[in-house]
Coordinates of C-alpha atoms in Angstrom, one line a residue:
M1 CA 102.7 98.4 20.5
L2 CA 105.1 98.7 23.4
D3 CA 107.2 95.7 24.1
N4 CA 108.7 95.5 27.6
S5 CA 110.4 92.2 27.0
M6 CA 112.7 93.3 24.2
N7 CA 116.5 93.9 24.6
L8 CA 117.0 97.4 26.0
A9 CA 120.5 98.0 24.7
P10 CA 120.8 100.8 22.1
E11 CA 121.2 99.5 18.5
I12 CA 124.4 101.1 17.1
T13 CA 125.1 100.1 13.5
P14 CA 128.7 98.9 13.3
P15 CA 131.0 101.4 11.6
I16 CA 132.9 100.6 8.5
D17 CA 136.2 101.3 10.2
A18 CA 135.6 100.0 13.7
D19 CA 139.1 101.1 14.9
L20 CA 138.3 104.7 14.1
N21 CA 134.7 104.7 15.5
P22 CA 134.1 106.6 18.8
P23 CA 130.5 105.5 19.7
S24 CA 130.6 106.9 23.2
L25 CA 131.0 110.4 21.8
L26 CA 127.7 110.4 19.9
A27 CA 125.5 107.7 21.4
E28 CA 123.1 108.3 24.3
R29 CA 124.1 107.6 27.8
G30 CA 121.9 107.9 30.8
T31 CA 119.4 110.5 29.7
G32 CA 116.3 109.0 28.2
G33 CA 118.0 106.8 25.6
E34 CA 117.0 103.2 25.0
A35 CA 119.8 102.0 27.3
N36 CA 117.8 103.0 30.4
S37 CA 114.4 102.9 28.9
A38 CA 111.8 100.5 30.2
F39 CA 110.3 100.1 26.7
R40 CA 111.0 100.6 23.0
L41 CA 109.0 100.8 19.9
T42 CA 108.9 97.8 17.6
I43 CA 110.0 98.4 14.0
A44 CA 106.4 98.1 12.7
V45 CA 105.0 100.8 15.0
D46 CA 108.1 102.9 14.3
Q47 CA 107.3 102.9 10.6
V48 CA 103.6 103.4 11.0
L49 CA 104.2 106.5 13.2
Y50 CA 106.6 108.0 10.7
A51 CA 104.0 107.5 8.0
I52 CA 101.3 109.1 10.2
F53 CA 103.5 112.1 11.0
F54 CA 104.5 112.6 7.4
G55 CA 100.8 112.3 6.2
V56 CA 99.6 114.8 8.9
A57 CA 102.4 117.2 8.1
L58 CA 101.7 117.0 4.4
V59 CA 98.0 117.7 4.8
L60 CA 98.6 120.6 7.2
R61 CA 101.1 122.2 4.7
L62 CA 99.2 121.7 1.5
A63 CA 95.7 122.7 2.7
E64 CA 94.8 126.2 1.5
L65 CA 98.4 126.8 0.6
G66 CA 97.7 128.6 -2.7
T67 CA 94.8 130.7 -1.4
I68 CA 96.7 132.8 1.2
V69 CA 98.3 135.9 -0.3
L70 CA 102.1 136.3 -0.2
S71 CA 103.6 138.6 2.3
D72 CA 106.0 141.3 1.2
A73 CA 109.0 139.2 2.0
E74 CA 107.6 136.2 0.1
A75 CA 106.5 138.4 -2.8
R76 CA 109.9 140.0 -3.2
E77 CA 111.6 136.6 -3.4
A78 CA 109.0 135.2 -5.8
L79 CA 109.2 138.3 -8.0
S80 CA 113.0 138.1 -8.1
V81 CA 112.6 134.7 -9.7
F82 CA 109.7 135.5 -11.9
R83 CA 111.4 138.6 -13.5
V84 CA 114.4 136.5 -14.3
L85 CA 112.3 133.8 -15.9
N86 CA 110.1 136.3 -17.7
P87 CA 112.2 139.2 -19.2
N88 CA 109.0 141.0 -20.3
A89 CA 107.6 141.1 -16.8
A90 CA 106.8 144.5 -15.3
G91 CA 109.0 146.0 -12.6
S92 CA 112.7 146.3 -12.0
P93 CA 114.9 143.2 -11.5
L94 CA 115.3 142.3 -7.8
L95 CA 118.4 140.8 -6.2
T96 CA 117.6 137.7 -4.0
T97 CA 118.8 137.4 -0.4
H98 CA 118.2 133.6 -0.4
P99 CA 120.2 132.1 -3.3
L100 CA 119.4 128.5 -2.4
L101 CA 115.7 129.3 -2.3
F102 CA 116.0 131.3 -5.5
A103 CA 117.5 128.3 -7.3
A104 CA 114.8 125.9 -6.1
N105 CA 112.0 128.3 -7.0
A106 CA 113.6 128.9 -10.5
L107 CA 113.3 125.1 -11.1
T108 CA 109.8 124.7 -9.8
M109 CA 108.4 127.9 -11.4
T110 CA 109.9 126.9 -14.8
V111 CA 107.9 123.7 -14.6
G112 CA 104.8 124.6 -12.6
G113 CA 104.2 128.3 -13.3
S114 CA 103.9 131.1 -10.8
A115 CA 100.9 130.2 -8.7
N116 CA 101.2 130.9 -4.9
M117 CA 101.3 127.1 -4.2
V118 CA 104.1 126.6 -6.7
V119 CA 106.4 129.2 -5.2
R120 CA 105.9 127.9 -1.7
L121 CA 106.2 124.2 -2.6
P122 CA 110.1 123.9 -2.3
T123 CA 109.9 125.1 1.3
V124 CA 107.1 122.7 2.0
I125 CA 109.2 119.8 0.6
V126 CA 112.2 120.8 2.7
S127 CA 110.1 121.0 5.9
L128 CA 108.7 117.5 5.2
L129 CA 112.3 116.2 4.9
L130 CA 113.1 118.0 8.2
I131 CA 110.3 116.1 9.9
L132 CA 111.8 112.8 8.7
M133 CA 115.4 113.8 9.5
P134 CA 115.3 112.2 13.0
L135 CA 115.6 108.9 11.1
L136 CA 119.2 109.8 10.5
F137 CA 120.0 110.3 14.2
R138 CA 118.2 107.3 15.7
R139 CA 121.5 105.3 15.7
W140 CA 122.8 107.9 18.3
I141 CA 119.7 109.1 20.1
G142 CA 117.7 105.9 20.1
R143 CA 114.8 104.7 18.1
T144 CA 112.1 106.0 20.5
S145 CA 113.6 109.4 20.9
A146 CA 113.8 109.8 17.1
V147 CA 110.1 109.0 16.7
I148 CA 109.2 111.4 19.5
L149 CA 111.3 114.1 17.8
A150 CA 109.6 113.6 14.5
G151 CA 106.3 113.9 16.2
L152 CA 107.3 117.2 17.9
F153 CA 108.4 118.5 14.5
T154 CA 105.0 117.7 13.1
L155 CA 103.3 119.3 16.1
S156 CA 105.4 122.5 16.0
P157 CA 103.4 125.6 15.1
V158 CA 106.5 127.6 14.3
L159 CA 107.7 125.0 11.8
L160 CA 104.2 124.7 10.3
T161 CA 103.8 128.4 9.8
A162 CA 107.3 128.9 8.5
S163 CA 106.9 126.0 6.1
R164 CA 103.8 127.6 4.6
S165 CA 105.5 131.0 4.1
M166 CA 108.6 130.5 1.9
S167 CA 110.7 130.8 5.0
A168 CA 114.5 130.5 4.4
S169 CA 114.9 129.5 8.0
V170 CA 113.4 126.1 7.2
W171 CA 116.2 125.6 4.7
S172 CA 119.0 126.8 7.1
L173 CA 117.8 124.5 9.9
A174 CA 117.6 121.5 7.5
L175 CA 121.1 122.3 6.3
A176 CA 122.3 122.6 9.9
L177 CA 120.9 119.2 11.0
F178 CA 122.1 117.5 7.9
S179 CA 125.6 119.0 8.5
V180 CA 125.6 117.6 12.1
W181 CA 124.8 114.1 10.8
L182 CA 127.5 114.3 8.1
I183 CA 130.1 115.4 10.7
G184 CA 129.0 112.5 13.0
R185 CA 129.3 110.0 10.2
F186 CA 132.8 111.3 9.3
M187 CA 133.8 110.9 13.0
E188 CA 132.7 107.3 12.9
T189 CA 134.0 106.2 9.5
R190 CA 136.6 108.8 8.4
R191 CA 135.2 108.7 4.9
A192 CA 136.1 111.8 3.1
A193 CA 132.8 112.0 1.3
Y194 CA 131.0 112.8 4.5
A195 CA 133.5 115.6 5.3
L196 CA 133.3 117.1 1.8
S197 CA 129.5 117.0 2.0
A198 CA 129.4 118.6 5.4
T199 CA 131.7 121.4 4.2
T200 CA 129.4 122.0 1.3
T201 CA 126.2 122.1 3.4
L202 CA 127.8 124.4 5.9
A203 CA 128.9 126.8 3.1
L204 CA 125.4 126.8 1.7
L205 CA 124.1 127.5 5.2
V206 CA 126.3 130.5 5.8
F207 CA 126.3 132.1 2.3
A208 CA 123.3 130.8 0.4
S209 CA 120.4 130.1 2.8
E210 CA 119.6 133.4 4.4
A211 CA 121.2 136.5 5.9
S212 CA 121.1 135.0 9.4
G213 CA 122.4 131.6 8.3
F214 CA 125.8 132.4 9.9
L215 CA 124.1 132.6 13.3
V216 CA 122.8 129.0 12.9
A217 CA 126.3 127.9 12.1
L218 CA 127.6 129.8 15.0
S219 CA 125.0 128.1 17.3
L220 CA 126.4 124.8 16.2
I221 CA 129.9 125.8 17.2
V222 CA 128.6 127.1 20.5
G223 CA 126.8 123.8 21.0
L224 CA 130.0 121.9 20.3
A225 CA 132.0 124.1 22.7
F226 CA 129.4 123.7 25.4
A227 CA 129.4 119.9 25.0
L228 CA 133.2 119.8 25.3
A229 CA 133.3 122.1 28.3
T230 CA 130.7 120.1 30.2
T231 CA 131.9 116.6 29.5
D232 CA 133.1 114.5 32.4
D233 CA 135.9 112.7 30.5
P234 CA 139.0 112.0 32.6
D235 CA 140.7 110.2 29.8
R236 CA 140.0 113.1 27.4
G237 CA 138.8 110.7 24.8
T238 CA 136.2 113.2 23.6
M239 CA 138.7 115.9 23.1
R240 CA 141.0 113.5 21.3
A241 CA 138.2 112.4 19.0
V242 CA 137.3 116.0 18.1
R243 CA 141.0 116.9 17.6
D244 CA 141.5 113.9 15.3
T245 CA 138.4 114.9 13.3
L246 CA 139.7 118.4 12.7
T247 CA 143.2 117.0 11.8
G248 CA 141.8 114.5 9.4
W249 CA 139.4 116.9 7.7
P250 CA 140.0 117.4 4.0
W251 CA 140.0 121.2 4.2
L252 CA 141.4 122.1 0.8
R253 CA 139.2 119.7 -1.2
G254 CA 136.2 120.7 1.0
L255 CA 136.6 124.4 0.4
L256 CA 137.0 123.9 -3.4
I257 CA 133.9 121.8 -3.6
A258 CA 132.0 124.1 -1.4
G259 CA 133.0 127.1 -3.6
G260 CA 131.9 125.2 -6.7
A261 CA 128.5 124.4 -5.1
L262 CA 128.0 128.1 -4.2
I263 CA 128.7 129.0 -7.8
L264 CA 126.3 126.4 -9.1
V265 CA 123.5 127.5 -6.7
G266 CA 124.1 131.2 -7.2
T267 CA 124.0 131.0 -10.9
V268 CA 121.3 128.4 -11.0
F269 CA 123.6 125.9 -12.7
F270 CA 125.1 128.7 -14.9
L271 CA 121.7 129.7 -16.3
H272 CA 121.7 133.0 -14.3
L273 CA 125.2 134.3 -14.0
S274 CA 124.2 137.6 -12.3
G275 CA 122.8 135.6 -9.5
L276 CA 126.2 135.5 -7.8
G277 CA 125.4 138.9 -6.6
G278 CA 122.8 137.3 -4.3
I279 CA 125.6 135.7 -2.2
G280 CA 127.1 139.2 -1.7
E281 CA 123.7 140.4 -0.8
V282 CA 123.4 137.7 1.9
V283 CA 126.7 138.9 3.5
G284 CA 125.6 142.5 3.4
R285 CA 122.1 141.8 4.9
S286 CA 123.7 139.6 7.6
L287 CA 125.6 142.7 8.9
Q288 CA 122.6 145.0 8.6
G289 CA 120.7 142.7 10.8
F290 CA 122.8 143.7 13.8
V291 CA 121.7 147.4 13.5
I292 CA 118.3 147.4 11.7
R293 CA 115.1 146.2 13.1
P294 CA 111.9 146.4 11.1
A295 CA 109.5 149.0 12.5
Q296 CA 106.7 146.6 13.2
N297 CA 108.8 143.9 14.9
P298 CA 109.1 143.9 18.7
V299 CA 112.3 143.5 20.5
A300 CA 113.5 139.8 20.7
F301 CA 110.8 138.9 18.2
P302 CA 111.8 135.2 17.7
L303 CA 112.0 134.6 21.4
L304 CA 108.6 136.0 22.1
T305 CA 107.2 134.1 19.1
S306 CA 108.5 130.8 20.5
L307 CA 107.2 131.5 24.0
I308 CA 103.7 132.3 22.7
Y309 CA 103.3 129.6 20.1
E310 CA 105.3 126.7 21.7
P311 CA 104.8 126.6 25.5
V312 CA 104.9 122.8 25.4
F313 CA 108.4 122.8 23.8
W314 CA 109.6 125.2 26.5
I315 CA 108.2 123.3 29.5
F316 CA 109.4 119.9 28.4
G317 CA 112.6 121.3 26.8
V318 CA 113.8 123.1 30.0
V319 CA 113.1 119.9 32.0
G320 CA 115.1 117.9 29.4
A321 CA 118.0 120.3 29.7
A322 CA 118.0 119.9 33.4
I323 CA 118.0 116.1 33.0
V324 CA 121.0 116.3 30.6
L325 CA 123.0 118.6 32.9
R326 CA 122.2 116.7 36.1
E327 CA 122.9 113.2 34.6
D328 CA 125.7 114.1 32.3
G329 CA 123.9 113.3 29.0
S330 CA 125.4 112.3 25.8
F331 CA 127.6 114.5 23.6
L332 CA 124.7 115.4 21.3
Q333 CA 122.3 116.1 24.1
R334 CA 124.8 118.5 25.8
G335 CA 125.3 120.1 22.4
L336 CA 121.6 120.8 22.2
V337 CA 121.7 122.6 25.5
G338 CA 124.5 124.8 24.1
W339 CA 122.6 125.3 20.9
L340 CA 119.6 126.5 22.9
I341 CA 121.7 129.0 24.9
A342 CA 123.2 130.3 21.7
G343 CA 119.7 130.6 20.1
I344 CA 118.4 132.7 23.0
V345 CA 121.4 135.0 22.9
A346 CA 121.0 135.4 19.1
C347 CA 117.3 136.4 19.5
L348 CA 118.4 139.1 22.0
V349 CA 121.3 140.6 20.1
Y350 CA 120.1 140.3 16.5
P351 CA 117.4 142.9 15.9
G352 CA 117.0 141.9 12.2
A353 CA 115.5 138.5 13.2
S354 CA 111.8 137.9 12.5
A355 CA 109.1 135.4 13.7
Q356 CA 110.4 132.6 11.4
H357 CA 113.7 132.6 13.3
A358 CA 112.0 131.1 16.3
L359 CA 113.1 128.0 14.6
W360 CA 116.5 128.7 16.2
L361 CA 114.9 127.7 19.4
T362 CA 112.4 125.1 18.1
I363 CA 115.0 122.5 17.0
P364 CA 117.1 122.3 20.2
L365 CA 114.0 122.6 22.4
A366 CA 112.4 119.7 20.5
G367 CA 115.5 117.6 21.0
L368 CA 115.6 118.2 24.7
A369 CA 111.8 117.8 25.1
A370 CA 112.1 114.4 23.5
I371 CA 114.2 113.3 26.4
T372 CA 111.5 114.4 28.9
I373 CA 108.7 113.0 26.9
E374 CA 110.3 109.6 26.5
R375 CA 110.7 109.4 30.3
I376 CA 107.1 110.4 30.8
L377 CA 105.8 107.8 28.4
T378 CA 108.0 105.0 30.0
P379 CA 105.9 102.7 32.2
V380 CA 106.7 103.5 35.9
Q381 CA 109.0 101.0 37.6
D382 CA 109.0 101.6 41.3
R383 CA 110.4 99.5 44.2
F384 CA 107.5 100.2 46.5
W385 CA 104.5 100.8 44.2
N386 CA 102.9 98.4 41.6
V387 CA 101.9 101.0 39.0
P388 CA 99.7 99.7 36.1
V389 CA 100.7 100.9 32.6
W390 CA 97.3 102.6 32.2
G391 CA 97.6 104.5 35.6
P392 CA 99.5 107.6 34.4
W393 CA 97.5 107.8 31.3
L394 CA 94.3 107.8 33.3
H395 CA 95.7 110.6 35.4
G396 CA 96.8 112.4 32.2
I397 CA 93.2 112.3 30.9
G398 CA 92.0 113.7 34.2
V399 CA 94.5 116.6 33.9
V400 CA 93.3 117.3 30.3
A401 CA 89.7 117.4 31.4
T402 CA 90.3 119.7 34.4
L403 CA 92.6 122.1 32.4
S404 CA 89.9 122.2 29.6
I405 CA 87.3 123.2 32.1
T406 CA 89.6 125.9 33.4
A407 CA 90.4 127.1 29.9
I408 CA 86.7 127.3 29.0
N409 CA 85.9 129.4 32.1
V410 CA 88.9 131.7 31.6
L411 CA 87.9 132.2 28.0
T412 CA 84.3 133.0 29.0
I413 CA 85.6 135.7 31.4
G414 CA 87.9 137.0 28.7
N415 CA 85.1 137.2 26.1
A416 CA 83.0 139.2 28.6
A417 CA 85.8 141.7 28.7
L418 CA 85.6 142.1 24.9
R419 CA 82.1 143.5 25.2
V420 CA 83.3 146.4 27.4
S421 CA 84.8 149.7 26.1
P422 CA 88.6 149.6 26.1
A423 CA 88.6 152.6 28.5
L424 CA 86.6 150.7 31.1
I425 CA 87.6 147.9 33.5
P426 CA 85.3 145.0 32.7
A427 CA 83.1 143.7 35.4
I428 CA 82.6 140.0 35.8
D429 CA 78.9 139.4 35.3
Q430 CA 79.2 135.7 36.2
P431 CA 81.4 135.6 39.4
F432 CA 80.8 131.9 39.8
R433 CA 83.1 131.3 36.7
L434 CA 86.0 132.9 38.5
V435 CA 85.3 130.6 41.5
L436 CA 85.0 127.6 39.2
T437 CA 88.3 128.5 37.6
L438 CA 90.1 128.5 40.9
L439 CA 88.4 125.3 42.0
T440 CA 89.5 123.4 38.8
L441 CA 93.1 124.6 39.2
A442 CA 93.0 123.3 42.8
L443 CA 91.5 120.1 41.4
V444 CA 94.7 119.6 39.3
V445 CA 96.8 119.8 42.5
I446 CA 94.4 117.5 44.4
L447 CA 94.4 114.9 41.6
F448 CA 98.2 115.0 41.6
F449 CA 98.4 114.1 45.3
L450 CA 95.6 111.6 45.1
I451 CA 97.5 109.7 42.4
G452 CA 100.7 110.0 44.4
S453 CA 99.0 108.4 47.4
I454 CA 97.8 105.5 45.3
W455 CA 100.8 104.8 43.0
G456 CA 103.6 107.0 44.2
S457 CA 105.0 110.4 43.2
R458 CA 106.7 109.1 40.1
A459 CA 103.4 107.9 38.7
A460 CA 101.8 111.3 39.6
W461 CA 104.6 113.2 37.7
H462 CA 104.2 111.0 34.7
G463 CA 100.5 111.5 34.6
L464 CA 100.8 115.3 35.0
G465 CA 103.3 115.3 32.2
I466 CA 101.1 113.3 29.9
G467 CA 98.2 115.7 30.6
L468 CA 100.2 118.8 29.9
L469 CA 101.6 117.3 26.8
I470 CA 98.2 116.5 25.3
F471 CA 96.6 119.8 26.4
L472 CA 99.4 122.1 25.3
G473 CA 100.0 120.0 22.2
V474 CA 96.5 120.6 21.0
Y475 CA 96.8 124.3 21.8
S476 CA 100.1 124.6 19.9
L477 CA 98.8 122.8 16.8
G478 CA 95.7 125.0 16.8
S479 CA 97.8 128.2 17.1
G480 CA 99.9 127.1 14.2
W481 CA 96.9 126.4 12.0
R482 CA 95.4 129.8 12.9
A483 CA 98.6 131.7 12.2
S484 CA 99.0 129.9 8.9
V485 CA 95.4 129.9 7.5
T486 CA 92.5 131.3 9.5
S487 CA 94.2 134.5 10.7
A488 CA 96.8 134.8 8.1
D489 CA 95.8 138.4 7.3
D490 CA 94.9 139.4 10.8
A491 CA 97.3 141.9 12.3
R492 CA 96.5 140.6 15.8
E493 CA 98.3 137.4 14.9
F494 CA 101.7 137.8 16.6
W495 CA 103.5 136.1 13.7
R496 CA 102.5 138.8 11.2
P497 CA 102.4 142.3 12.7
H498 CA 102.0 143.9 9.3
P499 CA 100.1 141.4 7.1
A500 CA 99.1 141.7 3.5
Q501 CA 95.3 141.5 3.1
Q502 CA 93.3 138.7 1.4
N503 CA 91.4 141.4 -0.6
L504 CA 94.4 141.5 -3.0
V505 CA 92.9 138.2 -4.4
L506 CA 89.7 140.1 -5.1
L507 CA 91.7 142.9 -6.7
E508 CA 93.3 140.4 -9.1
K509 CA 89.8 139.0 -10.0
E510 CA 88.5 142.5 -10.7
L511 CA 91.5 143.2 -13.0
V512 CA 91.0 139.9 -14.9
T513 CA 87.3 140.7 -15.4
A514 CA 88.2 144.2 -16.7
S515 CA 90.9 142.9 -18.9
L516 CA 88.5 140.4 -20.5
R517 CA 86.1 143.2 -21.1
N518 CA 88.7 145.5 -22.5
T519 CA 91.0 143.1 -24.6
G520 CA 89.3 139.7 -24.6
M521 CA 92.3 138.3 -22.8
P522 CA 92.7 137.9 -19.0
Y523 CA 96.1 139.6 -18.6
E524 CA 96.5 141.8 -21.7
M525 CA 95.1 145.0 -20.3
P526 CA 97.5 147.9 -19.8
L527 CA 97.8 148.9 -16.2
S528 CA 99.4 151.9 -14.5
V529 CA 100.4 151.4 -10.8
A530 CA 101.5 154.2 -8.4
W531 CA 102.9 151.8 -5.8
A532 CA 106.1 149.9 -4.9
D533 CA 107.1 147.2 -7.4
D534 CA 108.5 144.7 -4.9
G535 CA 105.7 143.8 -2.5
A536 CA 102.5 141.9 -2.0
L537 CA 100.6 144.2 -4.4
A538 CA 103.2 143.8 -7.1
W539 CA 102.9 140.0 -6.9
A540 CA 99.1 140.1 -7.0
I541 CA 99.4 141.8 -10.5
H542 CA 102.6 140.1 -11.7
R543 CA 100.8 138.3 -14.6
F544 CA 99.9 141.6 -16.2
E545 CA 103.0 142.2 -18.4
K546 CA 101.7 145.5 -19.7
T547 CA 102.0 147.1 -16.2
T548 CA 103.8 150.4 -15.8
F549 CA 105.0 151.4 -12.3
V550 CA 104.8 155.2 -11.8
T551 CA 105.8 157.4 -8.9
Q552 CA 102.4 159.3 -8.8
T553 CA 99.2 159.8 -10.6
S554 CA 98.8 162.6 -13.1
P555 CA 96.3 163.9 -15.8
A556 CA 98.6 162.2 -18.3
L557 CA 97.4 158.8 -17.2
N558 CA 94.4 157.7 -19.2
G559 CA 94.8 153.9 -19.6
P560 CA 92.0 151.4 -19.0
A561 CA 93.1 150.8 -15.4
I562 CA 95.1 152.6 -12.7
I563 CA 96.1 151.6 -9.2
A564 CA 96.9 154.4 -6.8
P565 CA 97.0 155.1 -3.1
R566 CA 93.8 156.2 -1.6
Q567 CA 93.7 160.0 -1.1
D568 CA 91.3 162.4 0.5
E569 CA 90.5 163.9 -2.8
K570 CA 89.9 162.1 -6.1
P571 CA 93.1 162.3 -8.2
A572 CA 93.2 164.2 -11.5
L573 CA 93.3 161.6 -14.3
G574 CA 93.1 161.9 -18.0
A575 CA 89.6 160.4 -18.4
A576 CA 86.5 159.5 -16.4
Y577 CA 87.1 156.6 -14.0
V578 CA 85.2 154.4 -11.5
G579 CA 87.0 153.6 -8.3
M580 CA 87.1 150.5 -6.1
D581 CA 88.8 150.7 -2.8
F582 CA 91.0 147.8 -1.4
P583 CA 93.1 147.5 1.8
V584 CA 96.7 146.4 1.3
Y585 CA 98.0 146.0 4.8
A586 CA 96.5 145.9 8.3
N587 CA 98.0 147.2 11.6
W588 CA 97.2 146.7 15.2
D589 CA 98.6 148.5 18.2
R590 CA 99.5 145.8 20.9
G591 CA 99.6 148.6 23.5
T592 CA 95.8 148.8 23.4
M593 CA 95.5 145.4 25.0
Q594 CA 95.1 145.4 28.7
Y595 CA 96.0 142.5 31.0
W596 CA 92.5 141.1 31.1
D597 CA 92.4 140.9 27.3
V598 CA 95.3 138.5 27.1
F599 CA 93.2 135.3 27.4
P600 CA 90.9 135.8 24.4
W601 CA 93.9 137.1 22.4
L602 CA 96.0 134.0 23.2
Y603 CA 93.2 131.6 22.5
Q604 CA 91.4 133.1 19.5
R605 CA 93.3 136.4 18.6
D606 CA 90.3 138.5 19.6
S607 CA 90.5 142.0 21.1
R608 CA 88.4 145.0 22.0
V609 CA 90.4 147.3 19.7
Q610 CA 90.2 146.0 16.1
P611 CA 93.0 146.2 13.5
T612 CA 93.1 149.1 11.1
T613 CA 93.7 149.2 7.4
N614 CA 95.1 152.6 6.8
E615 CA 97.2 151.6 3.8
R616 CA 94.7 151.3 1.1
I617 CA 94.6 151.6 -2.7
V618 CA 92.0 152.4 -5.3
L619 CA 91.5 150.6 -8.5
W620 CA 90.4 153.1 -11.1
L621 CA 88.7 151.6 -14.1
R622 CA 88.0 153.9 -17.1
A623 CA 84.3 154.4 -17.7
D624 CA 84.1 152.6 -21.0
V625 CA 86.0 149.6 -19.4
Y626 CA 83.6 149.6 -16.5
G627 CA 80.7 149.8 -18.8
V628 CA 78.9 153.1 -17.7
P629 CA 78.6 156.5 -19.5
S630 CA 81.3 158.9 -18.5
S631 CA 78.8 161.7 -18.0
S632 CA 77.3 159.9 -15.0
L633 CA 80.7 159.9 -13.3
Q634 CA 81.4 163.6 -13.3
N635 CA 80.2 164.3 -9.8
L636 CA 81.4 161.2 -8.1
G637 CA 84.1 161.4 -5.4
Q638 CA 86.2 158.8 -3.8
P639 CA 84.9 155.2 -3.7
A640 CA 83.5 153.8 -0.5
P641 CA 86.0 151.5 1.3
T642 CA 85.7 147.8 0.8
K643 CA 86.1 145.4 3.7

């Protein structure tokens, strides 16, 4: 419930040492905080909303979590842990590039096993904590903005997809936000515990989270510099507070504790001493990211990912940045603007970044968008117009209805193009839909001026903002679910340009059936594999400890099962075999999409040119294991491809 009669002053918890507390440095002033808000959420509604956000986020992250196959990057990280915990596991030892994630997975896999859901669970937990993290900042940004920020984190398709895919970027962003809070608390209280903890979390961010963790830390520094450079502080109180913070920081103790924490994390509490090499691997990979870009990734991959999946964040975030700069926002708000600028630059100059690094932009955009959204949701107070509370909401519903009609017609036109050969320009067989699309867009403008003539321009802008927030919010949430679940193995999904295929689950089932027939046990059958030992396929068969990875097939191979790349001719093997074909990866050429194909692709990832699965393997089962006479197999060639 919204309470207009409550005190509008921001609630700042008194610091422990009031003489050292600079509340003006961190608290909101004049840009959407509670100090100038016409309403605020009561404590009861506040708690209920957090519970709803947490519940929705939990359901979205756990649903179908274990059924989606691991990508190559996920599989490599999971295998690096599995082969340490199981010395008899097949394959060579792998050096992790995410020591913090390695340590967390080592603990969970020791307790819960090696199922897909188990290896992804630590990242899911961190993402849920990230959604609740605005609770830490509500003393500075206001209770209402904190709730909106938590809602935006729940809505974010980038955070949702990254959380379900063992993304180390989720860990680095959680460490970054927690570090900011710890630094702020030290500025207020001068308690050394906050500074020591902040030094530790920053060290973990740079050296133990991921190869690009240093860029997140650098973005925080740029945000701080931007906030200081844009402050209007004639008494230089802000600079004095920052200087006093740096002077009073316990540098020596902090570095010693941070070094100890890195050793504990790298060695998994001294249980895996060779794991310290992972920290060196992080440093090496961070430098490689400046010169090496994965072949399938487009230029500025995180920036494009953010623009495609999170348009609502960009629209409201850019408006929020303009409000902050125009009205001289609080120190934290101006820091978010600097963080956003640094994130955009990082996306452009760091080719090693992937889709998950769109989180570099999601966090500052969400913080800035919360400023805009709070203003939009504030009941309109106008000197000349008596605007009812429900007025902008009624306008917003009208905007949603008109935009939905527009989207349906645009999608219908796009689907008509899908039925035409890619070499031809599609003809619009229903011209009235194009006219209807233009009319509904014009209706949005007409509705805006109609509301403005009744209740004023402020009410019209509020209603338009509410409508865009609802419409684009639903689109964003749907795109996140599609990228995470329904199209997780579709190469047309922009998040995964080279996805592993769900058929690997079927491959594992076939191997289990063959092993039961051959040995009576599900994972005891010997297996020869002529494929890489560090990717999605290697993880699909990781439970088969009697696996031998070979460079190529040969007549010397005569075991019960062999996995080899699909070839034009049947390979020469040491016995009679039955083959089953499986795709491993899918590819899709984005250049085949023409401009009229963009609408069905954006909405439902459909296209006239379908993805291809050229990278395929064949599971060869020996005739006696398969259960057929070897004489009946002499004239058989390659197996027919499976879907």
